[in-house]
CSV table of C-alpha atoms in Angstrom, one decimal:
chain,number,residue,atom,x,y,z
A,1,MET,CA,13.7,-86.4,-76.2
A,2,SER,CA,13.4,-89.5,-78.2
A,3,PRO,CA,11.2,-92.3,-76.9
A,4,GLY,CA,13.0,-94.7,-74.6
A,5,SER,CA,15.5,-91.9,-73.4
A,6,GLU,CA,15.6,-89.7,-70.2
A,7,GLY,CA,17.9,-87.3,-68.8
A,8,ILE,CA,19.6,-88.0,-65.5
A,9,ALA,CA,17.5,-85.3,-63.9
A,10,ASP,CA,14.4,-86.7,-65.2
A,11,ALA,CA,15.3,-90.3,-64.1
A,12,GLN,CA,15.6,-88.9,-60.6
A,13,ASP,CA,12.0,-87.7,-60.8
A,14,VAL,CA,10.6,-91.0,-61.7
A,15,LEU,CA,9.2,-93.1,-59.1
A,16,TYR,CA,7.0,-95.8,-60.9
A,17,ARG,CA,7.4,-97.6,-64.1
A,18,LEU,CA,4.9,-99.7,-65.9
A,19,VAL,CA,6.7,-102.6,-67.6
A,20,ASP,CA,5.8,-105.3,-70.1
A,21,LYS,CA,7.5,-108.1,-68.6
A,22,THR,CA,7.7,-110.2,-71.9
A,23,SER,CA,9.6,-107.8,-73.7
A,24,GLY,CA,11.0,-105.6,-70.9
A,25,GLU,CA,9.6,-102.4,-72.7
A,26,VAL,CA,8.6,-99.4,-70.4
A,27,LEU,CA,5.0,-98.5,-71.2
A,28,VAL,CA,5.2,-95.5,-69.0
A,29,ALA,CA,7.3,-94.0,-66.3
A,30,ALA,CA,6.0,-91.6,-64.0
A,31,GLU,CA,6.6,-89.5,-60.8
A,32,ASP,CA,3.5,-90.3,-58.8
A,33,LEU,CA,0.5,-92.8,-58.8
A,34,LEU,CA,-2.8,-92.0,-57.7
A,35,ASN,CA,-5.7,-94.5,-56.9
A,36,TYR,CA,-3.4,-97.6,-56.7
A,37,PHE,CA,-2.8,-97.7,-52.9
A,38,THR,CA,-6.3,-97.8,-51.3
A,39,GLU,CA,-8.1,-98.5,-48.1
A,40,GLU,CA,-8.8,-102.5,-47.5
A,41,GLY,CA,-12.2,-103.5,-48.6
A,42,ARG,CA,-12.6,-100.2,-50.6
A,43,GLU,CA,-14.4,-100.5,-54.1
A,44,PRO,CA,-11.3,-100.6,-56.7
A,45,PRO,CA,-11.4,-97.3,-58.9
A,46,GLU,CA,-11.9,-97.8,-62.6
A,47,THR,CA,-8.5,-96.5,-63.5
A,48,VAL,CA,-5.1,-95.7,-61.9
A,49,THR,CA,-3.4,-92.4,-62.9
A,50,PHE,CA,0.1,-92.0,-63.7
A,51,VAL,CA,1.2,-88.5,-62.8
A,52,ARG,CA,3.5,-86.4,-64.9
A,53,ALA,CA,4.2,-89.2,-67.0
A,54,HIS,CA,7.8,-89.7,-68.9
A,55,ARG,CA,6.3,-91.5,-71.6
A,56,THR,CA,8.6,-94.3,-73.3
A,57,GLY,CA,6.2,-96.6,-75.1
A,58,ARG,CA,3.9,-94.1,-76.8
A,59,ALA,CA,2.6,-96.6,-79.3
A,60,ARG,CA,2.4,-99.4,-76.8
A,61,ARG,CA,-1.1,-99.0,-75.0
A,62,LYS,CA,-1.5,-102.5,-73.4
A,63,THR,CA,-0.2,-105.7,-72.4
A,64,GLU,CA,-1.1,-109.0,-70.7
A,65,HIS,CA,1.8,-109.3,-68.6
A,66,ALA,CA,2.6,-106.2,-66.8
A,67,GLU,CA,4.5,-105.4,-63.7
A,68,LEU,CA,4.5,-102.2,-61.8
A,69,GLN,CA,7.9,-101.3,-60.6
A,70,VAL,CA,8.8,-98.8,-57.8
A,71,VAL,CA,12.4,-97.1,-58.5
A,72,ASP,CA,14.7,-95.1,-56.6
A,73,ARG,CA,16.5,-91.9,-57.8
A,74,GLN,CA,19.1,-93.9,-59.4
A,75,GLY,CA,16.5,-95.7,-61.5
A,76,ARG,CA,17.1,-98.9,-59.7
A,77,THR,CA,14.0,-101.3,-58.9
A,78,ILE,CA,13.2,-101.3,-55.2
A,79,GLY,CA,9.9,-103.0,-55.3
A,80,GLY,CA,7.4,-104.4,-57.7
A,81,TYR,CA,3.8,-105.6,-58.1
A,82,VAL,CA,2.5,-108.4,-60.8
A,83,LEU,CA,-0.6,-106.9,-62.5
A,84,GLY,CA,-1.3,-109.0,-65.7
A,85,LYS,CA,-3.3,-107.4,-68.2
A,86,VAL,CA,-3.5,-103.5,-68.4
A,87,LYS,CA,-4.7,-101.2,-71.0
A,88,ALA,CA,-4.2,-97.3,-71.3
A,89,GLY,CA,-7.3,-95.2,-70.9
A,90,PHE,CA,-7.3,-91.5,-70.8
A,91,TRP,CA,-4.5,-89.3,-71.6
A,92,HIS,CA,-4.8,-85.9,-70.0
A,93,GLU,CA,-3.9,-82.7,-71.3
A,94,HIS,CA,-0.4,-81.6,-71.2
A,95,VAL,CA,0.9,-79.6,-68.4
A,96,PRO,CA,1.2,-75.9,-69.2
A,97,SER,CA,4.9,-75.9,-70.0
A,98,ALA,CA,7.0,-77.1,-72.8
A,99,GLU,CA,7.7,-80.2,-71.2
A,100,ASP,CA,5.7,-83.4,-72.4
A,101,ARG,CA,4.4,-84.6,-68.9
A,102,PRO,CA,0.8,-85.4,-69.0
A,103,ASP,CA,-1.0,-87.4,-66.6
A,104,VAL,CA,-1.9,-90.9,-68.0
A,105,ASP,CA,-4.9,-93.3,-66.8
A,106,TYR,CA,-4.5,-97.1,-67.0
A,107,PHE,CA,-7.0,-99.7,-66.3
A,108,LEU,CA,-5.1,-102.1,-64.0
A,109,GLY,CA,-8.2,-104.2,-62.6
A,110,ASP,CA,-6.3,-104.3,-59.3
A,111,THR,CA,-5.1,-102.3,-56.3
A,112,CYS,CA,-2.9,-102.5,-53.4
A,113,GLU,CA,-4.6,-102.4,-50.1
A,114,TYR,CA,-2.0,-100.4,-48.1
A,115,PRO,CA,-3.2,-96.9,-48.3
A,116,TRP,CA,0.0,-95.3,-47.0
A,117,ALA,CA,2.5,-97.4,-49.1
A,118,GLY,CA,2.8,-94.8,-51.8
A,119,GLU,CA,4.1,-92.2,-49.4
A,120,ILE,CA,6.3,-94.7,-47.6
A,121,TRP,CA,7.7,-95.8,-51.1
A,122,ARG,CA,8.8,-92.2,-51.8
A,123,ARG,CA,10.7,-92.2,-48.4
A,124,TRP,CA,12.3,-95.4,-49.6
A,125,ALA,CA,13.4,-94.1,-52.9
A,126,ALA,CA,15.2,-91.2,-51.5
A,127,ASP,CA,19.0,-91.1,-51.3
A,128,ARG,CA,19.2,-91.3,-47.4
A,129,PRO,CA,19.4,-94.7,-45.8
A,130,VAL,CA,16.3,-96.0,-43.5
A,131,GLU,CA,17.0,-94.9,-40.0
A,132,ARG,CA,16.8,-97.0,-37.0
A,133,GLY,CA,13.3,-96.7,-35.3
A,134,GLU,CA,12.1,-94.5,-38.4
A,135,TRP,CA,8.9,-97.0,-38.6
A,136,ALA,CA,8.0,-96.1,-35.0
A,137,ARG,CA,7.6,-92.3,-35.8
A,138,CYS,CA,5.1,-93.2,-38.1
A,139,PRO,CA,1.4,-93.1,-36.6
A,140,SER,CA,0.4,-97.0,-35.6
A,141,ASP,CA,-2.1,-97.2,-38.5
A,142,ARG,CA,0.7,-96.8,-41.1
A,143,HIS,CA,2.6,-99.6,-39.6
A,144,GLY,CA,0.9,-102.1,-41.8
A,145,SER,CA,1.8,-100.0,-44.8
A,146,TRP,CA,5.5,-99.8,-43.5
A,147,LEU,CA,5.7,-103.4,-43.1
A,148,HIS,CA,4.3,-104.2,-46.5
A,149,VAL,CA,7.0,-101.9,-48.1
A,150,VAL,CA,9.8,-103.4,-46.1
A,151,GLN,CA,8.6,-107.0,-47.2
A,152,THR,CA,8.5,-106.0,-50.7
A,153,ALA,CA,11.6,-104.2,-51.0
A,154,TRP,CA,13.5,-107.0,-49.1
A,155,PHE,CA,12.7,-109.7,-51.5
A,156,ALA,CA,12.9,-107.2,-54.5
A,157,SER,CA,16.7,-106.9,-53.4
A,158,GLY,CA,17.3,-110.4,-53.8
A,159,ARG,CA,17.4,-111.2,-50.1
A,160,ASN,CA,16.0,-114.2,-48.6
A,161,ALA,CA,13.4,-114.9,-45.5
A,162,THR,CA,16.4,-115.4,-42.9
A,163,ARG,CA,18.6,-113.6,-40.4
A,164,TYR,CA,21.8,-112.0,-42.0
A,165,GLY,CA,23.7,-111.9,-38.8
A,166,THR,CA,23.8,-108.4,-38.1
A,167,GLY,CA,24.3,-108.9,-34.3
A,168,ALA,CA,24.4,-111.9,-31.8
A,169,THR,CA,21.7,-110.2,-29.7
A,170,ALA,CA,18.4,-108.8,-31.1
A,171,VAL,CA,16.4,-106.4,-28.7
A,172,VAL,CA,12.7,-105.9,-29.0
A,173,ASP,CA,11.1,-103.1,-27.0
A,174,GLY,CA,7.8,-104.2,-26.1
A,175,SER,CA,6.5,-100.8,-25.0
A,176,GLY,CA,7.2,-99.4,-28.6
A,177,PHE,CA,4.4,-100.6,-30.3
A,178,THR,CA,0.6,-101.3,-29.8
A,179,THR,CA,-0.3,-103.5,-33.0
A,180,ARG,CA,1.0,-106.7,-34.6
A,181,ASP,CA,2.2,-105.1,-37.5
A,182,GLY,CA,4.3,-102.5,-35.3
A,183,PHE,CA,5.8,-105.9,-33.5
A,184,TYR,CA,6.8,-107.3,-36.9
A,185,CYS,CA,8.4,-103.9,-37.8
A,186,ALA,CA,10.3,-103.9,-34.7
A,187,LEU,CA,11.3,-107.5,-34.9
A,188,GLY,CA,12.6,-107.2,-38.5
A,189,GLU,CA,14.6,-104.1,-37.4
A,190,ALA,CA,16.2,-105.9,-34.4
A,191,VAL,CA,17.2,-108.9,-36.4
A,192,ASN,CA,18.1,-107.5,-39.6
A,193,GLY,CA,18.6,-103.7,-39.1
A,194,PRO,CA,16.9,-100.8,-40.2
A,195,GLY,CA,14.4,-101.5,-43.0
A,196,GLY,CA,15.2,-105.3,-42.2
A,197,TYR,CA,12.5,-108.0,-42.7
A,198,PHE,CA,12.0,-110.9,-40.1
A,199,GLY,CA,8.4,-112.0,-41.0
A,200,SER,CA,4.8,-110.3,-41.3
A,201,ASN,CA,2.9,-112.9,-39.6
A,202,ARG,CA,3.7,-115.9,-37.3
A,203,ASP,CA,4.1,-118.4,-40.2
A,204,ALA,CA,6.5,-116.1,-42.2
A,205,VAL,CA,8.4,-115.8,-38.6
A,206,TRP,CA,8.7,-119.3,-38.5
A,207,ASP,CA,9.9,-119.5,-42.2
A,208,CYS,CA,12.6,-117.0,-41.2
A,209,LEU,CA,13.6,-118.9,-38.0
A,210,ARG,CA,13.7,-122.4,-39.8
A,211,THR,CA,15.9,-121.1,-42.5
A,212,MET,CA,18.7,-119.6,-40.5
A,213,ARG,CA,20.7,-122.8,-40.6
A,214,SER,CA,19.5,-124.7,-43.7
A,215,ASP,CA,20.5,-122.0,-46.2
A,216,GLY,CA,24.0,-121.3,-44.4
A,217,ALA,CA,23.0,-117.9,-43.1
A,218,ALA,CA,23.5,-116.9,-39.3
A,219,ALA,CA,22.9,-119.5,-36.8
A,220,PRO,CA,20.2,-118.9,-33.9
A,221,PHE,CA,20.7,-115.9,-31.8
A,222,ARG,CA,19.8,-114.3,-28.5
A,223,LEU,CA,16.6,-112.4,-28.2
A,224,VAL,CA,15.8,-109.9,-25.5
A,225,TRP,CA,12.2,-108.9,-25.4
A,226,ARG,CA,12.0,-105.9,-23.0
A,227,HIS,CA,8.5,-104.9,-21.5
A,228,VAL,CA,7.0,-108.2,-22.6
A,229,ALA,CA,4.1,-107.4,-20.4
A,230,ALA,CA,3.2,-104.4,-22.3
A,231,SER,CA,3.4,-106.6,-25.7
A,232,ARG,CA,0.9,-109.2,-24.0
A,233,GLN,CA,-1.3,-106.3,-23.1
A,234,ALA,CA,-1.2,-104.8,-26.7
A,235,LEU,CA,-1.1,-108.1,-28.8
A,236,GLY,CA,-2.7,-110.7,-26.5
A,237,SER,CA,-1.2,-113.4,-24.4
A,238,ASP,CA,-2.1,-116.0,-26.8
A,239,PHE,CA,-0.2,-114.4,-29.7
A,240,THR,CA,2.9,-113.4,-27.4
A,241,ASP,CA,3.3,-117.0,-26.1
A,242,ILE,CA,3.0,-118.5,-29.5
A,243,VAL,CA,5.8,-116.4,-30.9
A,244,LEU,CA,7.9,-117.2,-27.9
A,245,ALA,CA,7.3,-120.8,-28.6
A,246,LEU,CA,8.5,-120.4,-32.1
A,247,PHE,CA,11.9,-118.8,-31.1
A,248,GLU,CA,12.3,-121.7,-28.6
A,249,GLU,CA,11.5,-124.3,-31.1
A,250,ALA,CA,13.9,-122.8,-33.4
A,251,GLY,CA,16.8,-122.9,-30.7
A,252,VAL,CA,16.9,-119.1,-30.0
A,253,GLU,CA,17.8,-118.1,-26.5
A,254,THR,CA,15.2,-115.7,-25.1
A,255,GLU,CA,15.4,-113.3,-22.3
A,256,LEU,CA,12.5,-111.4,-20.8
A,257,PRO,CA,13.8,-108.9,-18.3
A,258,PRO,CA,11.4,-107.9,-15.6
A,259,GLY,CA,9.6,-104.4,-16.0
């Protein structure tokens, strides 16, 4: 196989591409990535490993303007991380087969502090669409990583921070989450459908709310927040009241059913 070319089956195996943004050249394409998605506050590893590399830029070992791209099974970019300067390090031994699929270490100088994002990206890259409530089936300590992937994929697809009119009423179940990240996952799905984004913090929610009219997207909607008492207990009354005030200021009709 010549450099820069891949068969269809090979392309479906690739999940990550390291790209020189200036030239558009792919330095390396790989099936997995180790040591890039890490715990917050953890000392960054010296190198990140591209697993089973489909090498497309064998002679190109470094760049000053790199981007790490996440791709789906059709080779479309579904997320990206601006890295800046990167340099190839150690090229591991070839796997014991006729294929040229070694692991490759790169010095990236940075990591992503969402430890479960790699696993969630693999799900995102699959052929089947994201299901309603799928985020809620993850343990609560993974909701931050899910929200990160949602936000990154949302903007990578060219969509804006706004509502896209999936329905006149958005329903949030306050008993379905125990963390603020879970709330934002639930809100994004309620407003923009499965895999939808509608803010990852209070300022971002306000940005989404204030652009609903200004950019010609859908007008304010009706928000039904069920089991709001459970939300107050889990998220805090101050947080819940501030969020409700944001919706009111944006002209969103809010209903808080008892119970």
